[in-house]
């Protein structure tokens, strides 16, 4: 006894659904599709054989075979989706497996400039300095006038300074401070000697950048005002700072220089620690044997008088150093621009 074409279709559908329920992955689904619905598949065979049937049977069986085909195709998609959901669920279950060893979390760190600024200030705090801060948006009167930098002074050239657009009485009095020195005046206005402060902070210069110049830089400013303060105190303080920062054998060299708010003014350098002092290829000193770190000097008598202090009784010194400059030396960085590129590969080294 042979199976009727109708029974054959019903059997293919039933067997197909059963086999489908036993598939467990994408490869098994593919194999199933080829076996049942592919070119030589069992159901395809029935559809191909329709042509040999009488027209009435062909019509009825064709409809049944197409229904079976649609049902099997729909079941295939349903099974595929069910397997995908099961796979996802198992990944999620793994993700909270508390017996797995923990993944190390990336650790944050302080920016190298922050590290070096803190190192600098630690030394000055041990030497008895009070650390204070001031505004980055400053009045030109504090940034320039009160520091003996009148309007015609080259340092006031607009190419060096970021000015704000707002005008007051035809002038633009607001700027981004070009140095931390305005805080000397702001602090003296509200305090009486003895004064011993260190002022860290960002400063801004409107200028082209290169390996040793940035438009934003950090400074640490020093101000000491007391009875009997002399150049010897200036030199001794900076020498002790350099020894604590760079090691006990560091030498400090001061040479004459000019800054409008000090008299006399000096540039302060430490002896090179990267070479014997005469290597022209040395990136730290370029063969000079010295590395300049800051400007300094005795606070100008005019400034002491302008604050209402007795210039016969009080004298003082001031200094301003570039934190990036110190960091380049301490960390061996040859391009100042690397510090603020925010490249984690660079920052992670420190
Ligand atoms: Zn050198």
PDB file of C-alpha atoms in Angstrom, residues 204-343:
ATOM      1  CA  UNK A 204      47.857  82.482  29.296  1.00  0.00           C
ATOM      2  CA  UNK A 205      49.984  83.920  26.493  1.00  0.00           C
ATOM      3  CA  UNK A 206      48.775  84.811  23.035  1.00  0.00           C
ATOM      4  CA  UNK A 207      51.677  83.339  21.121  1.00  0.00           C
ATOM      5  CA  UNK A 208      52.698  80.568  18.737  1.00  0.00           C
ATOM      6  CA  UNK A 209      53.482  77.237  20.357  1.00  0.00           C
ATOM      7  CA  UNK A 210      56.647  75.212  19.935  1.00  0.00           C
ATOM      8  CA  UNK A 211      58.537  72.529  21.877  1.00  0.00           C
ATOM      9  CA  UNK A 212      59.198  74.895  24.796  1.00  0.00           C
ATOM     10  CA  UNK A 213      56.265  77.354  24.553  1.00  0.00           C
ATOM     11  CA  UNK A 214      52.578  76.812  25.188  1.00  0.00           C
ATOM     12  CA  UNK A 215      49.726  79.332  25.125  1.00  0.00           C
ATOM     13  CA  UNK A 216      48.663  78.061  28.543  1.00  0.00           C
ATOM     14  CA  UNK A 217      51.226  77.466  31.268  1.00  0.00           C
ATOM     15  CA  UNK A 218      51.317  76.926  34.994  1.00  0.00           C
ATOM     16  CA  UNK A 219      53.398  79.102  37.271  1.00  0.00           C
ATOM     17  CA  UNK A 220      54.318  79.106  40.920  1.00  0.00           C
ATOM     18  CA  UNK A 221      54.895  82.610  42.218  1.00  0.00           C
ATOM     19  CA  UNK A 222      56.737  83.404  45.445  1.00  0.00           C
ATOM     20  CA  UNK A 223      56.504  86.548  47.520  1.00  0.00           C
ATOM     21  CA  UNK A 224      58.383  87.262  50.735  1.00  0.00           C
ATOM     22  CA  UNK A 225      58.178  90.637  52.522  1.00  0.00           C
ATOM     23  CA  UNK A 226      59.720  91.208  55.928  1.00  0.00           C
ATOM     24  CA  UNK A 227      62.282  93.272  57.794  1.00  0.00           C
ATOM     25  CA  UNK A 228      65.814  92.701  56.584  1.00  0.00           C
ATOM     26  CA  UNK A 229      65.055  90.420  53.616  1.00  0.00           C
ATOM     27  CA  UNK A 230      68.004  90.434  51.201  1.00  0.00           C
ATOM     28  CA  UNK A 231      69.313  88.726  48.067  1.00  0.00           C
ATOM     29  CA  UNK A 232      70.928  86.170  50.385  1.00  0.00           C
ATOM     30  CA  UNK A 233      67.449  85.047  51.498  1.00  0.00           C
ATOM     31  CA  UNK A 234      66.330  84.827  47.881  1.00  0.00           C
ATOM     32  CA  UNK A 235      69.334  82.734  46.938  1.00  0.00           C
ATOM     33  CA  UNK A 236      69.174  80.525  50.025  1.00  0.00           C
ATOM     34  CA  UNK A 237      65.450  79.816  49.579  1.00  0.00           C
ATOM     35  CA  UNK A 238      65.752  78.900  45.920  1.00  0.00           C
ATOM     36  CA  UNK A 239      68.902  76.868  46.529  1.00  0.00           C
ATOM     37  CA  UNK A 240      67.181  74.833  49.215  1.00  0.00           C
ATOM     38  CA  UNK A 241      64.152  74.346  46.968  1.00  0.00           C
ATOM     39  CA  UNK A 242      66.376  73.163  44.083  1.00  0.00           C
ATOM     40  CA  UNK A 243      68.233  70.745  46.376  1.00  0.00           C
ATOM     41  CA  UNK A 244      64.969  69.223  47.583  1.00  0.00           C
ATOM     42  CA  UNK A 245      63.517  69.025  44.068  1.00  0.00           C
ATOM     43  CA  UNK A 246      66.540  67.847  42.122  1.00  0.00           C
ATOM     44  CA  UNK A 247      68.908  66.339  44.688  1.00  0.00           C
ATOM     45  CA  UNK A 248      71.517  67.468  47.218  1.00  0.00           C
ATOM     46  CA  UNK A 249      74.323  68.111  44.738  1.00  0.00           C
ATOM     47  CA  UNK A 250      72.396  70.672  42.653  1.00  0.00           C
ATOM     48  CA  UNK A 251      74.075  74.041  42.195  1.00  0.00           C
ATOM     49  CA  UNK A 252      72.046  77.218  41.774  1.00  0.00           C
ATOM     50  CA  UNK A 253      73.245  80.019  39.531  1.00  0.00           C
ATOM     51  CA  UNK A 254      71.780  83.513  39.372  1.00  0.00           C
ATOM     52  CA  UNK A 255      72.587  86.006  36.643  1.00  0.00           C
ATOM     53  CA  UNK A 256      71.478  89.564  36.141  1.00  0.00           C
ATOM     54  CA  UNK A 257      68.191  90.086  34.345  1.00  0.00           C
ATOM     55  CA  UNK A 258      65.381  92.622  34.043  1.00  0.00           C
ATOM     56  CA  UNK A 259      61.756  92.431  35.142  1.00  0.00           C
ATOM     57  CA  UNK A 260      59.865  95.692  35.716  1.00  0.00           C
ATOM     58  CA  UNK A 261      58.598  94.706  39.172  1.00  0.00           C
ATOM     59  CA  UNK A 262      61.941  93.736  40.751  1.00  0.00           C
ATOM     60  CA  UNK A 263      65.245  95.518  41.280  1.00  0.00           C
ATOM     61  CA  UNK A 264      67.722  93.931  40.956  1.00  0.00           C
ATOM     62  CA  UNK A 265      66.284  91.115  38.838  1.00  0.00           C
ATOM     63  CA  UNK A 266      67.854  87.746  38.197  1.00  0.00           C
ATOM     64  CA  UNK A 267      67.374  84.617  36.144  1.00  0.00           C
ATOM     65  CA  UNK A 268      67.801  81.480  38.195  1.00  0.00           C
ATOM     66  CA  UNK A 269      69.304  78.323  36.726  1.00  0.00           C
ATOM     67  CA  UNK A 270      70.371  74.960  38.126  1.00  0.00           C
ATOM     68  CA  UNK A 271      73.405  73.057  36.895  1.00  0.00           C
ATOM     69  CA  UNK A 272      72.622  70.401  34.315  1.00  0.00           C
ATOM     70  CA  UNK A 273      72.122  66.924  35.699  1.00  0.00           C
ATOM     71  CA  UNK A 274      71.748  65.222  32.332  1.00  0.00           C
ATOM     72  CA  UNK A 275      75.310  65.787  31.162  1.00  0.00           C
ATOM     73  CA  UNK A 276      78.710  66.849  32.582  1.00  0.00           C
ATOM     74  CA  UNK A 277      77.803  70.396  31.528  1.00  0.00           C
ATOM     75  CA  UNK A 278      79.598  70.638  28.192  1.00  0.00           C
ATOM     76  CA  UNK A 279      77.652  68.318  25.897  1.00  0.00           C
ATOM     77  CA  UNK A 280      76.238  70.321  22.954  1.00  0.00           C
ATOM     78  CA  UNK A 281      73.775  67.497  22.202  1.00  0.00           C
ATOM     79  CA  UNK A 282      72.293  67.608  25.744  1.00  0.00           C
ATOM     80  CA  UNK A 283      68.552  68.295  25.442  1.00  0.00           C
ATOM     81  CA  UNK A 284      68.409  69.811  28.930  1.00  0.00           C
ATOM     82  CA  UNK A 285      71.173  72.436  28.747  1.00  0.00           C
ATOM     83  CA  UNK A 286      72.344  72.301  25.116  1.00  0.00           C
ATOM     84  CA  UNK A 287      75.934  72.373  26.318  1.00  0.00           C
ATOM     85  CA  UNK A 288      75.657  75.514  28.452  1.00  0.00           C
ATOM     86  CA  UNK A 289      75.775  73.462  31.665  1.00  0.00           C
ATOM     87  CA  UNK A 290      72.777  75.406  33.084  1.00  0.00           C
ATOM     88  CA  UNK A 291      69.044  75.096  32.909  1.00  0.00           C
ATOM     89  CA  UNK A 292      66.990  78.252  33.452  1.00  0.00           C
ATOM     90  CA  UNK A 293      63.932  77.688  35.604  1.00  0.00           C
ATOM     91  CA  UNK A 294      62.620  81.058  36.715  1.00  0.00           C
ATOM     92  CA  UNK A 295      62.842  84.796  36.995  1.00  0.00           C
ATOM     93  CA  UNK A 296      63.266  86.408  40.405  1.00  0.00           C
ATOM     94  CA  UNK A 297      64.477  89.505  42.181  1.00  0.00           C
ATOM     95  CA  UNK A 298      64.054  91.944  45.042  1.00  0.00           C
ATOM     96  CA  UNK A 299      60.560  93.473  45.073  1.00  0.00           C
ATOM     97  CA  UNK A 300      60.790  96.974  43.599  1.00  0.00           C
ATOM     98  CA  UNK A 301      60.736  99.780  46.152  1.00  0.00           C
ATOM     99  CA  UNK A 302      57.874 101.460  44.236  1.00  0.00           C
ATOM    100  CA  UNK A 303      55.649  98.434  44.759  1.00  0.00           C
ATOM    101  CA  UNK A 304      56.411  98.243  48.478  1.00  0.00           C
ATOM    102  CA  UNK A 305      55.655 101.954  48.840  1.00  0.00           C
ATOM    103  CA  UNK A 306      52.455 101.682  46.773  1.00  0.00           C
ATOM    104  CA  UNK A 307      51.099  99.206  49.323  1.00  0.00           C
ATOM    105  CA  UNK A 308      51.689 101.677  52.142  1.00  0.00           C
ATOM    106  CA  UNK A 309      54.541  99.691  53.654  1.00  0.00           C
ATOM    107  CA  UNK A 310      57.578 101.573  54.955  1.00  0.00           C
ATOM    108  CA  UNK A 311      60.290 100.882  52.334  1.00  0.00           C
ATOM    109  CA  UNK A 312      63.012 101.716  54.878  1.00  0.00           C
ATOM    110  CA  UNK A 313      61.744  98.971  57.126  1.00  0.00           C
ATOM    111  CA  UNK A 314      60.461  96.320  54.726  1.00  0.00           C
ATOM    112  CA  UNK A 315      62.132  94.615  51.817  1.00  0.00           C
ATOM    113  CA  UNK A 316      61.252  91.442  49.991  1.00  0.00           C
ATOM    114  CA  UNK A 317      61.880  89.091  47.129  1.00  0.00           C
ATOM    115  CA  UNK A 318      59.673  87.547  44.462  1.00  0.00           C
ATOM    116  CA  UNK A 319      60.118  84.685  42.021  1.00  0.00           C
ATOM    117  CA  UNK A 320      58.054  83.024  39.316  1.00  0.00           C
ATOM    118  CA  UNK A 321      58.785  79.603  37.898  1.00  0.00           C
ATOM    119  CA  UNK A 322      57.222  77.598  35.077  1.00  0.00           C
ATOM    120  CA  UNK A 323      55.798  74.326  36.365  1.00  0.00           C
ATOM    121  CA  UNK A 324      55.946  72.731  32.882  1.00  0.00           C
ATOM    122  CA  UNK A 325      59.611  73.692  32.679  1.00  0.00           C
ATOM    123  CA  UNK A 326      60.361  71.933  35.951  1.00  0.00           C
ATOM    124  CA  UNK A 327      58.229  68.954  34.855  1.00  0.00           C
ATOM    125  CA  UNK A 328      60.120  68.629  31.558  1.00  0.00           C
ATOM    126  CA  UNK A 329      63.343  68.352  33.515  1.00  0.00           C
ATOM    127  CA  UNK A 330      62.073  66.058  36.258  1.00  0.00           C
ATOM    128  CA  UNK A 331      60.197  63.711  33.902  1.00  0.00           C
ATOM    129  CA  UNK A 332      62.516  63.899  30.896  1.00  0.00           C
ATOM    130  CA  UNK A 333      59.865  65.303  28.516  1.00  0.00           C
ATOM    131  CA  UNK A 334      61.320  67.123  25.517  1.00  0.00           C
ATOM    132  CA  UNK A 335      58.144  68.737  24.093  1.00  0.00           C
ATOM    133  CA  UNK A 336      55.998  70.922  26.370  1.00  0.00           C
ATOM    134  CA  UNK A 337      52.955  70.442  24.101  1.00  0.00           C
ATOM    135  CA  UNK A 338      52.730  66.743  25.044  1.00  0.00           C
ATOM    136  CA  UNK A 339      51.430  67.667  28.502  1.00  0.00           C
ATOM    137  CA  UNK A 340      48.053  68.960  27.316  1.00  0.00           C
ATOM    138  CA  UNK A 341      47.370  66.714  24.305  1.00  0.00           C
ATOM    139  CA  UNK A 342      45.432  64.429  26.679  1.00  0.00           C
ATOM    140  CA  UNK A 343      46.881  61.320  25.034  1.00  0.00           C
TER     141      UNK A 343
END
